[in-house]
PDB file of C-alpha atoms in Angstrom:
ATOM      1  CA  UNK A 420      28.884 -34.421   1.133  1.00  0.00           C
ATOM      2  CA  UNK A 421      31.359 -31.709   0.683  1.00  0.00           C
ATOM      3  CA  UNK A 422      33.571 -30.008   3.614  1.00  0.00           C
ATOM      4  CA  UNK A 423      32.402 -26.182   2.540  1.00  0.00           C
ATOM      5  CA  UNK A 424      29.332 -24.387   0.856  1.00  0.00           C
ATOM      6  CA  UNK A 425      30.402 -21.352  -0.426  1.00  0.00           C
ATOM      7  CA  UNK A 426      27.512 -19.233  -0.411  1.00  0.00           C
ATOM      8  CA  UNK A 427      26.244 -17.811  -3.817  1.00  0.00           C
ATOM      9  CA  UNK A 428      22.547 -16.805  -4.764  1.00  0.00           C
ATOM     10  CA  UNK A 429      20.484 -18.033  -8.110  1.00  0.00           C
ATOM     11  CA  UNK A 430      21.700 -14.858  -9.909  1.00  0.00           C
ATOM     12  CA  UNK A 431      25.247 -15.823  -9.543  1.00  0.00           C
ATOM     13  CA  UNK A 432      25.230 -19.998  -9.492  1.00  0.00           C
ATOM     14  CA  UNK A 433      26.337 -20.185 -13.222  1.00  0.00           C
ATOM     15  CA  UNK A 434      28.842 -17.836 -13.821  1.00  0.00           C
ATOM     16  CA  UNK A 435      28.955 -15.570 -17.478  1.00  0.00           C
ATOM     17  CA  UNK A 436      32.564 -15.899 -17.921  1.00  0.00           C
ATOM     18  CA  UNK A 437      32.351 -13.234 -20.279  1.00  0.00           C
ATOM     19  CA  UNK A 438      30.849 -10.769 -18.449  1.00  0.00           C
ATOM     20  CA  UNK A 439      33.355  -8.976 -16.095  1.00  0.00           C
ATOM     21  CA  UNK A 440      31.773  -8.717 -13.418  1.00  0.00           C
ATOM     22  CA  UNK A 441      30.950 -12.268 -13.186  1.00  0.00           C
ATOM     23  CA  UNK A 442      34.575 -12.743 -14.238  1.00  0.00           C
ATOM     24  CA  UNK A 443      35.741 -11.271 -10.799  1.00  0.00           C
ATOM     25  CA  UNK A 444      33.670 -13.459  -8.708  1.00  0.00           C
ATOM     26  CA  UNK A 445      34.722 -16.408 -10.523  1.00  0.00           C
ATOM     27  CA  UNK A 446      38.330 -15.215  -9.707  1.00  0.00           C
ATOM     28  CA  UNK A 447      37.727 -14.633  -5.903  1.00  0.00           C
ATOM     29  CA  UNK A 448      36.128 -17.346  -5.355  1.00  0.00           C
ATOM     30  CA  UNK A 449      38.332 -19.451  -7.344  1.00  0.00           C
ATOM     31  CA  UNK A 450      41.314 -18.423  -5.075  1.00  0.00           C
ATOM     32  CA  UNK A 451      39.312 -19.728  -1.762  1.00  0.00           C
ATOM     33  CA  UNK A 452      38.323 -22.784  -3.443  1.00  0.00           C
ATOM     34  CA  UNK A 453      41.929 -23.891  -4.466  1.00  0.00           C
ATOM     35  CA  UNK A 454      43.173 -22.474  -1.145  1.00  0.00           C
ATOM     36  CA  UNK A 455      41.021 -24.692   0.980  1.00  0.00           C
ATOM     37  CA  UNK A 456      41.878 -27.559  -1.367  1.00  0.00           C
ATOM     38  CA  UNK A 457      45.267 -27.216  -0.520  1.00  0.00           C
ATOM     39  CA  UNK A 458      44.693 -27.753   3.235  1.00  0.00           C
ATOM     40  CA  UNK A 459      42.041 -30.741   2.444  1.00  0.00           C
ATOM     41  CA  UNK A 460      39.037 -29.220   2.744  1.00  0.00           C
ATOM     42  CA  UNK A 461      36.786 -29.467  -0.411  1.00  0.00           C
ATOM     43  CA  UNK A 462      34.503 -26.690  -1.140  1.00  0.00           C
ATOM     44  CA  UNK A 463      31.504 -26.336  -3.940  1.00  0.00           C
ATOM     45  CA  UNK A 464      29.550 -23.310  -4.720  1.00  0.00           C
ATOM     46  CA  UNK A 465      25.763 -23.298  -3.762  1.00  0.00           C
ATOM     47  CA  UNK A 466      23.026 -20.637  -3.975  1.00  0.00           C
ATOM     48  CA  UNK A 467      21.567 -19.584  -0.766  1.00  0.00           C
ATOM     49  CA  UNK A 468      18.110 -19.211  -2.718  1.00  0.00           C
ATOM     50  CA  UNK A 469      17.362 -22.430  -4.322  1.00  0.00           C
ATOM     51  CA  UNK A 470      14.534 -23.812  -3.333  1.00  0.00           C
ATOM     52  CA  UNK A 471      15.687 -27.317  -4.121  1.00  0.00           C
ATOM     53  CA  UNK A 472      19.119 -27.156  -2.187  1.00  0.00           C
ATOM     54  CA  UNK A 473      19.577 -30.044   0.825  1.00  0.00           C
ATOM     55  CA  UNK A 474      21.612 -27.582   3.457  1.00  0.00           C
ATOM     56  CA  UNK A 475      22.133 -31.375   5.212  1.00  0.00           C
ATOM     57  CA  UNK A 476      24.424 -32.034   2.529  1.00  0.00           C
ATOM     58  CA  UNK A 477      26.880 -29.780   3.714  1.00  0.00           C
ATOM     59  CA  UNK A 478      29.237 -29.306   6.958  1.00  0.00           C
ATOM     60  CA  UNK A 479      30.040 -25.205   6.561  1.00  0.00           C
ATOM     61  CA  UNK A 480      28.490 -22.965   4.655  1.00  0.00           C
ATOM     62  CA  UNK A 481      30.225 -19.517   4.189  1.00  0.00           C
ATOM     63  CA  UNK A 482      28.799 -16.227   2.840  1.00  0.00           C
ATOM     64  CA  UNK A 483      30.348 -15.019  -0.274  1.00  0.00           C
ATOM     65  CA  UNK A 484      28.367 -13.607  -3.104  1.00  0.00           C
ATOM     66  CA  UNK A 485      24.799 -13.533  -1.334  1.00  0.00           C
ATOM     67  CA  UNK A 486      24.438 -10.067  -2.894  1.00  0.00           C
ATOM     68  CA  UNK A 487      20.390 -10.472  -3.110  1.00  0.00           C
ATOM     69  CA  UNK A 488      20.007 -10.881   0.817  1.00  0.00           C
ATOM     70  CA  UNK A 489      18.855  -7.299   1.451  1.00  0.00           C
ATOM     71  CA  UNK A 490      16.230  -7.403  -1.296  1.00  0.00           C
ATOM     72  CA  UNK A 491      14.275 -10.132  -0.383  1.00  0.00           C
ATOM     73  CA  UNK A 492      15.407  -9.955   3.512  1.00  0.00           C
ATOM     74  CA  UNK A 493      11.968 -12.151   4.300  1.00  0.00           C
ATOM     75  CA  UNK A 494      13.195 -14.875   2.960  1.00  0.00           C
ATOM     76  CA  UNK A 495      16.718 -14.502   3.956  1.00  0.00           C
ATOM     77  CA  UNK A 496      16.051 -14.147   7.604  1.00  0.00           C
ATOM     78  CA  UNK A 497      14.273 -17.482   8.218  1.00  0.00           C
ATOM     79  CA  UNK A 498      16.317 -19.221   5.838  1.00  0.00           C
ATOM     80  CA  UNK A 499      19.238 -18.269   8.104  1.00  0.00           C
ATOM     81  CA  UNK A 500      17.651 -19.860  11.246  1.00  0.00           C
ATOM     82  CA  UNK A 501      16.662 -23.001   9.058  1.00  0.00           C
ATOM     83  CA  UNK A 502      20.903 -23.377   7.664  1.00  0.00           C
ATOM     84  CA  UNK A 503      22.390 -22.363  10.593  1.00  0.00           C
ATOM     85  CA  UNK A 504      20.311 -25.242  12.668  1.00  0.00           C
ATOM     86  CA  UNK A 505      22.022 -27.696  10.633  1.00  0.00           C
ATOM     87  CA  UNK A 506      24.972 -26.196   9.482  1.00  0.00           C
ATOM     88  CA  UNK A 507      27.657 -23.877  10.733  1.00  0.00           C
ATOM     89  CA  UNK A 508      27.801 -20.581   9.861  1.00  0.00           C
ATOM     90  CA  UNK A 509      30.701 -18.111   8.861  1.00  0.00           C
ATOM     91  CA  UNK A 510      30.616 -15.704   9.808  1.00  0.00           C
ATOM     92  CA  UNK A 511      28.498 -17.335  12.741  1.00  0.00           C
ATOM     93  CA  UNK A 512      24.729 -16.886  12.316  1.00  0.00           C
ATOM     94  CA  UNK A 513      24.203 -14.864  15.327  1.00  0.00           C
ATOM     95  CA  UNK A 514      26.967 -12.339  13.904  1.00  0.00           C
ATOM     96  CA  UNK A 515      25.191 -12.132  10.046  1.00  0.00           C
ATOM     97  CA  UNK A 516      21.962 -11.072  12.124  1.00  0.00           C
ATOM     98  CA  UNK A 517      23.437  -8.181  13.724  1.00  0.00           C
ATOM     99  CA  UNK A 518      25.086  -7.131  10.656  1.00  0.00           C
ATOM    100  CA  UNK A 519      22.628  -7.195   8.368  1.00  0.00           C
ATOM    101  CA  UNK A 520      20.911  -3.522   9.864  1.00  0.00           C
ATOM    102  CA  UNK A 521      23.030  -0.810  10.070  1.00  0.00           C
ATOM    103  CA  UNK A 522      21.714   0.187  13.400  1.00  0.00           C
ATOM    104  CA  UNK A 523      24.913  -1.792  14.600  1.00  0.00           C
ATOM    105  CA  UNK A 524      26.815   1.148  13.673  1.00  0.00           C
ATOM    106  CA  UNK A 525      25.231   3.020  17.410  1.00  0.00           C
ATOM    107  CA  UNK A 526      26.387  -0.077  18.956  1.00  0.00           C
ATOM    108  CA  UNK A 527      30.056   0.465  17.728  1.00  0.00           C
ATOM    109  CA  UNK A 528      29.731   4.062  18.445  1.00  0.00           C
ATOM    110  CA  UNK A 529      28.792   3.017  21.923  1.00  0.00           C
ATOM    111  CA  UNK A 530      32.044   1.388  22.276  1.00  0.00           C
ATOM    112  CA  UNK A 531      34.557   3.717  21.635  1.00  0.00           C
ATOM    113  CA  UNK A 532      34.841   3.397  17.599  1.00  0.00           C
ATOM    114  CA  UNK A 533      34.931   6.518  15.971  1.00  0.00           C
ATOM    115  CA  UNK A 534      31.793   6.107  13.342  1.00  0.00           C
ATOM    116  CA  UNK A 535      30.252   8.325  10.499  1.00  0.00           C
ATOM    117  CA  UNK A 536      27.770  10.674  12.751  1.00  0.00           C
ATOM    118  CA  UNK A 537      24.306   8.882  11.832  1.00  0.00           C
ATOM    119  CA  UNK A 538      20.708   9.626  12.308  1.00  0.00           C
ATOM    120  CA  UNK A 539      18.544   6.768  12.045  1.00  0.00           C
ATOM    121  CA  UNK A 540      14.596   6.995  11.128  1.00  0.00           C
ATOM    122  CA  UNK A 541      12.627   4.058  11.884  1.00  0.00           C
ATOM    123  CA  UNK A 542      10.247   2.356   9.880  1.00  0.00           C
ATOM    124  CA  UNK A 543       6.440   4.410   9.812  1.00  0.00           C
ATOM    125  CA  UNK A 544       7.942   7.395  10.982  1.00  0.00           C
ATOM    126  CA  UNK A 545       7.313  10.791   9.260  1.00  0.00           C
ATOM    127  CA  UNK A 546      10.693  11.888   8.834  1.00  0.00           C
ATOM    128  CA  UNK A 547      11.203  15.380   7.943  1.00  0.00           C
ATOM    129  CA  UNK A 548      14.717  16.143   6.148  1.00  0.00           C
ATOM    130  CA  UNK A 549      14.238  19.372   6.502  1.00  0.00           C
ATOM    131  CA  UNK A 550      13.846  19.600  10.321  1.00  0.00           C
ATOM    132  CA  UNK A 551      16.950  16.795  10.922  1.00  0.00           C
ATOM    133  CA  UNK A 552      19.661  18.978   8.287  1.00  0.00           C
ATOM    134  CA  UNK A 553      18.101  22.021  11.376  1.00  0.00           C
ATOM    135  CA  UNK A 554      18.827  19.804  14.439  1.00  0.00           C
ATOM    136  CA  UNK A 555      21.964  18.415  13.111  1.00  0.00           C
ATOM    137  CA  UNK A 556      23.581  21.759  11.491  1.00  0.00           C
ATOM    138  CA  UNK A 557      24.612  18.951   8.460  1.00  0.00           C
ATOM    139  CA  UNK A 558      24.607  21.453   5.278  1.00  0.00           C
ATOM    140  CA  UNK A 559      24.464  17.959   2.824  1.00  0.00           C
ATOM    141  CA  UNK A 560      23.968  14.343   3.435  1.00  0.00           C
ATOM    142  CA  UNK A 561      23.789  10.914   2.496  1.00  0.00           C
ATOM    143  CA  UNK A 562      20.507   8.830   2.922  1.00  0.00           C
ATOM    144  CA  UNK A 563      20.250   5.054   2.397  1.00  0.00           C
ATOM    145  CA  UNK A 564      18.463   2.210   3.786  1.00  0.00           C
ATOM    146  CA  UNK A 565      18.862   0.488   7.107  1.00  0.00           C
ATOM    147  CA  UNK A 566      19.392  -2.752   5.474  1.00  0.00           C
ATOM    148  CA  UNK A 567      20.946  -2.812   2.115  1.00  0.00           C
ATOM    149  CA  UNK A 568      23.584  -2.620   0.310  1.00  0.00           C
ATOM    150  CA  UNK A 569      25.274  -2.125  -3.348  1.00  0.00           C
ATOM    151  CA  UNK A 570      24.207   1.679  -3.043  1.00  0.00           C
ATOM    152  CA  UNK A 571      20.335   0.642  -3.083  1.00  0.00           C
ATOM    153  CA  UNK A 572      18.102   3.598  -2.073  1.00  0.00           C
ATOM    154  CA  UNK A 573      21.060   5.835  -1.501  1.00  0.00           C
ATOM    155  CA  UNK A 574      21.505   9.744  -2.392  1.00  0.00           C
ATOM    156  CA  UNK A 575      22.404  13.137  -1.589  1.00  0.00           C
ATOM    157  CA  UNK A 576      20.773  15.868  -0.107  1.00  0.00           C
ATOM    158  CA  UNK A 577      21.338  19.102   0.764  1.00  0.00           C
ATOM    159  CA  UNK A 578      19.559  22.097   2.626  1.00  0.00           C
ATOM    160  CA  UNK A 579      18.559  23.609  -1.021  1.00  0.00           C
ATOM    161  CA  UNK A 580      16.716  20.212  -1.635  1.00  0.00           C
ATOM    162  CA  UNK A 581      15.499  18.479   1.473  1.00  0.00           C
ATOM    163  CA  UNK A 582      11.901  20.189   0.955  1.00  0.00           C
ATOM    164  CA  UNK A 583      11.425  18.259  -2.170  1.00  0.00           C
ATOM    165  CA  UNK A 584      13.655  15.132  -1.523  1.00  0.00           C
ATOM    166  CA  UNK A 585      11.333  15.051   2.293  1.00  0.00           C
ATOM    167  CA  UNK A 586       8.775  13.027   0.305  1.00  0.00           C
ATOM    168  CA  UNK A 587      10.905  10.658  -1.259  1.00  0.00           C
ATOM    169  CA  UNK A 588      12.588   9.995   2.539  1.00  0.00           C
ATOM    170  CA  UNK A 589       8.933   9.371   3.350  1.00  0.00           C
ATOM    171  CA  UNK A 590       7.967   7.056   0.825  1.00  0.00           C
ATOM    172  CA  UNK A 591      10.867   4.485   1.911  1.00  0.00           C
ATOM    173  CA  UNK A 592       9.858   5.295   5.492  1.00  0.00           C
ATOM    174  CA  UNK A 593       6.444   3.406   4.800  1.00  0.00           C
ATOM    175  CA  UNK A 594       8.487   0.470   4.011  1.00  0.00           C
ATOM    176  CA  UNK A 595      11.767   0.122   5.777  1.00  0.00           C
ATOM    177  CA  UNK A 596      13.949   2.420   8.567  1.00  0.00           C
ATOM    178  CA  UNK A 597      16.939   4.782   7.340  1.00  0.00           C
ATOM    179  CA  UNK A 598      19.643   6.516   8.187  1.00  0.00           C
ATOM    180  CA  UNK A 599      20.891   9.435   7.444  1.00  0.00           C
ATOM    181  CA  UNK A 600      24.955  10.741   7.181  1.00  0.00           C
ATOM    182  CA  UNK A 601      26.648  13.680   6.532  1.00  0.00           C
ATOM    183  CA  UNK A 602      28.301  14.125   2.983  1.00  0.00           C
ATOM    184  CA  UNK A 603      32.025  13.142   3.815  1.00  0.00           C
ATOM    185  CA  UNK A 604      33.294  15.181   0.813  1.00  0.00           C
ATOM    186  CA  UNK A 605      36.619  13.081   1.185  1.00  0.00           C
ATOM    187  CA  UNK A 606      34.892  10.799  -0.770  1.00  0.00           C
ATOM    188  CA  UNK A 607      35.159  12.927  -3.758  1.00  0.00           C
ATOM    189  CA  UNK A 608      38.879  13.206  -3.803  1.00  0.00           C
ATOM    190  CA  UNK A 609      40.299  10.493  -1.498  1.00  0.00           C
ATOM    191  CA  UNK A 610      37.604   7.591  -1.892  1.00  0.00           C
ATOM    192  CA  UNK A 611      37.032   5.036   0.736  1.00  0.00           C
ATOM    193  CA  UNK A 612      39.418   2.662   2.236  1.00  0.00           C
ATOM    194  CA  UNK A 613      38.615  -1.176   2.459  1.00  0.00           C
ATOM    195  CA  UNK A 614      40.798  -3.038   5.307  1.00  0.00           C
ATOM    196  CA  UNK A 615      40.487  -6.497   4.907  1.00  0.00           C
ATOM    197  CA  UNK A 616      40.674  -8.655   8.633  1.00  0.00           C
ATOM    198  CA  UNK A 617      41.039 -12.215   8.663  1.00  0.00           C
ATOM    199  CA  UNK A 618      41.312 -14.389  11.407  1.00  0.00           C
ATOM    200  CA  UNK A 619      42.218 -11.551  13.841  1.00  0.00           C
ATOM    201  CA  UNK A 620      44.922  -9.688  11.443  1.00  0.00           C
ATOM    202  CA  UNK A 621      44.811  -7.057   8.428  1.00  0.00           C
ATOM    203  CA  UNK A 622      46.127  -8.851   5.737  1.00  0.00           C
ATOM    204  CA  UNK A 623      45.387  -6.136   2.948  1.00  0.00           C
ATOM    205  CA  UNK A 624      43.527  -3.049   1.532  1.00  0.00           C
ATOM    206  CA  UNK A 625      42.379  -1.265  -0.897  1.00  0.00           C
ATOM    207  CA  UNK A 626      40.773   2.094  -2.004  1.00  0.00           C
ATOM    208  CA  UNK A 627      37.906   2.183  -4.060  1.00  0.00           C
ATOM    209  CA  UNK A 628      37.452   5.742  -5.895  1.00  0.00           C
ATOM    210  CA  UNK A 629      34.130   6.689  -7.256  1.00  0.00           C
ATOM    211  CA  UNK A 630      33.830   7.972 -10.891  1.00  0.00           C
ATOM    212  CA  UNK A 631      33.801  11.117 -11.436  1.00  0.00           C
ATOM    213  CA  UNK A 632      30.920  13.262 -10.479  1.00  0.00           C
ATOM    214  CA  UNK A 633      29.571  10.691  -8.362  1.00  0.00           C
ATOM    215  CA  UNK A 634      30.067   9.576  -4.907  1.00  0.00           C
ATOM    216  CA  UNK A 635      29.449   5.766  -4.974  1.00  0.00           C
ATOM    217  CA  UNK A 636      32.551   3.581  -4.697  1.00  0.00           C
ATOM    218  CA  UNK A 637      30.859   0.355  -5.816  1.00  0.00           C
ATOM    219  CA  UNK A 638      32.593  -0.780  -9.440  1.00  0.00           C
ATOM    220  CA  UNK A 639      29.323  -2.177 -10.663  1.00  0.00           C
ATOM    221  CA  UNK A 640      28.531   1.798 -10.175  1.00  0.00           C
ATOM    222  CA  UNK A 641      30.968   2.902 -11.931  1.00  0.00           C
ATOM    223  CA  UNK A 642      33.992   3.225  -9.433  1.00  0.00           C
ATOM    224  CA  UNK A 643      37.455   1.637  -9.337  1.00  0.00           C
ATOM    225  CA  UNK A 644      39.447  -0.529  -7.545  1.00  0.00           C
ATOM    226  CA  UNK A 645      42.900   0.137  -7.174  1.00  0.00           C
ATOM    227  CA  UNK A 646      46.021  -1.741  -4.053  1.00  0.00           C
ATOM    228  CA  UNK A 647      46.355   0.559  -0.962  1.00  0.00           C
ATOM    229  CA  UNK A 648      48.693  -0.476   1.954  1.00  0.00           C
ATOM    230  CA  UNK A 649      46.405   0.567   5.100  1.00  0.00           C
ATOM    231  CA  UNK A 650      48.596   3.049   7.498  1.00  0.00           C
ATOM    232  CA  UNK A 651      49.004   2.516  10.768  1.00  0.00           C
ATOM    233  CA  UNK A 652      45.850   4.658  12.060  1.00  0.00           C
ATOM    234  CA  UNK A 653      43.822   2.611   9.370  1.00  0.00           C
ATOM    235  CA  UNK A 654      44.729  -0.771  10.751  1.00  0.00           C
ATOM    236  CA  UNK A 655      44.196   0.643  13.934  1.00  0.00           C
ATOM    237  CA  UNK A 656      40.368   1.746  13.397  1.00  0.00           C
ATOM    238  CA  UNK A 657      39.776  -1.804  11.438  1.00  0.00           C
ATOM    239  CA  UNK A 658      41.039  -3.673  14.968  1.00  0.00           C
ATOM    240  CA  UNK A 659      39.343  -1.897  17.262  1.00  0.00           C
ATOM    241  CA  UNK A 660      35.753  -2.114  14.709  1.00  0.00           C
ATOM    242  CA  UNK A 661      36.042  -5.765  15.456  1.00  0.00           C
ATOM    243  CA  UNK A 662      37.118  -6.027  18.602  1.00  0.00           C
ATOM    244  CA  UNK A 663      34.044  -4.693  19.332  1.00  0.00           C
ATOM    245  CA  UNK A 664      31.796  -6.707  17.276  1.00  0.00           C
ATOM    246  CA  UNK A 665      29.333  -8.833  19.889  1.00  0.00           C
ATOM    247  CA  UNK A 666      31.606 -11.919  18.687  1.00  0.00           C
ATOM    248  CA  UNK A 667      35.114 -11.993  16.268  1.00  0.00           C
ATOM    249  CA  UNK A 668      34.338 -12.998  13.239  1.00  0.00           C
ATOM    250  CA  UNK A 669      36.461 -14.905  10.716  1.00  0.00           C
ATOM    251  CA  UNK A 670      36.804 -12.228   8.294  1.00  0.00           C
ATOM    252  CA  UNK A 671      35.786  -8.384   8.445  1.00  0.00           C
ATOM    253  CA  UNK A 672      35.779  -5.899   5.560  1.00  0.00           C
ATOM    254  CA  UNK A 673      36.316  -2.360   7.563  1.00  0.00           C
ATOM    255  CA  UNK A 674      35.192   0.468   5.117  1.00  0.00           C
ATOM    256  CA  UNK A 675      36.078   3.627   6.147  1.00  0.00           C
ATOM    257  CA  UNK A 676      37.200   7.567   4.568  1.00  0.00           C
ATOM    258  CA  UNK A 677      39.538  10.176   6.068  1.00  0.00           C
ATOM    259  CA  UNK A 678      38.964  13.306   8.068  1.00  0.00           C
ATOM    260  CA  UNK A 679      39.973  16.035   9.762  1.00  0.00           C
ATOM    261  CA  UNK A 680      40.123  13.581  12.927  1.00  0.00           C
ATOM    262  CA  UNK A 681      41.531  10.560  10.988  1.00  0.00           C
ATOM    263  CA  UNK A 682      39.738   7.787   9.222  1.00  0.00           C
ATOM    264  CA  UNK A 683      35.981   7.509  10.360  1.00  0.00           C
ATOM    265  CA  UNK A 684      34.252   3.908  10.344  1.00  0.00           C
ATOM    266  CA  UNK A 685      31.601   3.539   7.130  1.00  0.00           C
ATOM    267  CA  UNK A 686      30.662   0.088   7.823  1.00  0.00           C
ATOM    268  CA  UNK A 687      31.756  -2.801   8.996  1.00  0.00           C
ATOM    269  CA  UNK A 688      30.863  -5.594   6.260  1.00  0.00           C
ATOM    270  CA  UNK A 689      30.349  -9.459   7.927  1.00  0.00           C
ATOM    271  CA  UNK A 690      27.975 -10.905   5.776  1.00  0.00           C
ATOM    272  CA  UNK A 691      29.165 -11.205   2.126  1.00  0.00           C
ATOM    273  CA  UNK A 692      32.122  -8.521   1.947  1.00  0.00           C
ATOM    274  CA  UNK A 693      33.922  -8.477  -1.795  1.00  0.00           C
ATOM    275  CA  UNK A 694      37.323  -9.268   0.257  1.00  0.00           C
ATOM    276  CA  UNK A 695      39.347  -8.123  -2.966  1.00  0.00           C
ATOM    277  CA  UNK A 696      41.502 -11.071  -3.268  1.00  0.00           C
ATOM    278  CA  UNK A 697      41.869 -10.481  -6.764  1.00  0.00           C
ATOM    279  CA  UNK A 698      44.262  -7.738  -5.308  1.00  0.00           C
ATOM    280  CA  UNK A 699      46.025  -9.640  -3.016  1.00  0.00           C
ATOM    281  CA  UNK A 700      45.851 -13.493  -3.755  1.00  0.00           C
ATOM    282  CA  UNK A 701      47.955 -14.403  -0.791  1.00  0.00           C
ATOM    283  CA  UNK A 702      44.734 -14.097   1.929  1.00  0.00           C
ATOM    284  CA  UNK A 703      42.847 -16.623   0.031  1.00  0.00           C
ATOM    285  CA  UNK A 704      45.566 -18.993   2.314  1.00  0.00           C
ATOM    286  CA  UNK A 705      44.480 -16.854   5.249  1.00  0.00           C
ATOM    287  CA  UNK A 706      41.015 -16.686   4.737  1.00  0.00           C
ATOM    288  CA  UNK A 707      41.206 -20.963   4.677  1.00  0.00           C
ATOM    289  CA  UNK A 708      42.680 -21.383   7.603  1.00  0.00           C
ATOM    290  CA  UNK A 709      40.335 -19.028   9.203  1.00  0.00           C
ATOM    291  CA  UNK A 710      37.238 -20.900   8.190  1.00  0.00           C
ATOM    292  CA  UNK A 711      39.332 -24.111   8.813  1.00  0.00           C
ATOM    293  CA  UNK A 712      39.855 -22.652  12.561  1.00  0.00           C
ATOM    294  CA  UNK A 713      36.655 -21.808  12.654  1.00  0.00           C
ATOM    295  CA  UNK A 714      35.394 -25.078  11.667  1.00  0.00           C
ATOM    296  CA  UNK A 715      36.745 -26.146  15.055  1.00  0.00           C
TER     297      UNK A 715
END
């Protein structure tokens, strides 16, 4: 029986050390591994999603690269309540719930954090983008699913469009809620910010620039990574985001972009955030002796 299960999924249990991307998670999750080690805690690598995995075999499991979750959110949802009964969870279980839809972006908003103006459309509704860009005075947006991630459903609209793009809002409407943003054109020049909290305290960031002529961060879309020391009104807006999550979790990736008003909250990522270690090796220490504390 081993201390820690880091989370993985099927996709991801076998690493391609030749492929990049699967070079990076080898790296990240390399540095937690050999950090936990060196405060006596030994950790493996499991995938959430096989079918033949004994979760009683394990005292901790913690989310890591459990980048399939949103698309097969059936299956992930039970499974939760099934680990988490005989396991502990980090983040806790109760926390990866909330965080999994975005609608926990109004609660945040309803606490003082300054968030991304959003417009959510439930699930069945007959959402017409026409008639919210009219209510809102938003010239161009950003769509995307309620639950998801990795840029899945997710595009631009604009006044000159939303006739046409109206029936593509309402074929994912038959399927799953949405929300809808307006275009922070930031993005285009400035990117978005990634504050890293662990245990309580920023220990890094980073900003993650799309490529050009597109507006998704994401490297496996094409942006890039690059160091960023967060300023002072950046750590600021990362505290406060989880101070007022419903619990504080063991580690927090704050993604947020700049305005005319300062940074405005993104998301707040609890589940399975790409903490960027690879950038700044030293948290891997931090990050173990937050799971350790958390272990209790």
């Amino acid at each position: 029986m081993c201390d820690i299960t880091l989370l993985t999924e099927m996709r991801y249990r076998n690493l391609d050390m030749s492929h990049w991307y699967e070079q990076q998670i080898a790296l990240e999750e390399g540095l937690l591994i050999d950090a936990l080690a060196a405060i006596g805690l030994r950790a493996e690598r499991q995938a959430w999603d096989d079918p033949f995995m004994n979760w009683r075999n394990t005292d901790t499991l913690v989310f890591r690269s459990t980048w399939n979750y949103f698309d097969c959110i059936d299956r992930f949802r039970p499974w939760l309540d099934t680990a988490s009964a005989h396991a502990r969870c980090i983040n806790d279980a109760a926390l990866v719930q909330w965080n999994m839809d975005k609608h926990y972006l109004a609660d945040l908003s309803a606490r003082g954090v300054r968030v991304v103006p959003t417009v959510f459309i439930e699930a069945g509704s007959c959402g017409s983008l026409s008639g919210i860009l009219g209510d809102t005075g938003w010239d161009e947006v950003v769509i995307k699913p309620a639950v998801g991630g990795a840029a899945r459903l997710t595009w631009r609209a604009n006044r000159a469009t939303a006739e046409s793009e109206t029936p593509v809002l309402q074929d994912c409407l038959r399927r799953e809620g949405m929300l809808i943003q307006p275009f922070q054109r930031a993005i285009e020049h400035s990117g978005e910010v990634s504050v890293i909290v662990i245990g309580g305290a920023v220990t890094h960031g980073v900003r993650k620039q799309p490529r050009t002529g597109d507006f998704r961060v994401q490297d496996d879309h094409g942006g890039t990574v690059h160091p960023h020391d967060p300023t002072p009104p950046e750590v600021e807006l990362a505290l406060q985001a989880v101070a007022a999550c419903p619990q504080s979790p063991c580690y927090a990736r704050v993604d947020m972009v700049s305005s005319d008003e300062g940074p405005r909250l993104m998301e707040i990522e609890l589940i399975e955030p790409e903490l960027f270690l690879r950038h700044h090796p030293s948290a891997a220490a931090a990050l173990a002796r937050a799971i350790a504390s958390a272990r209790g």
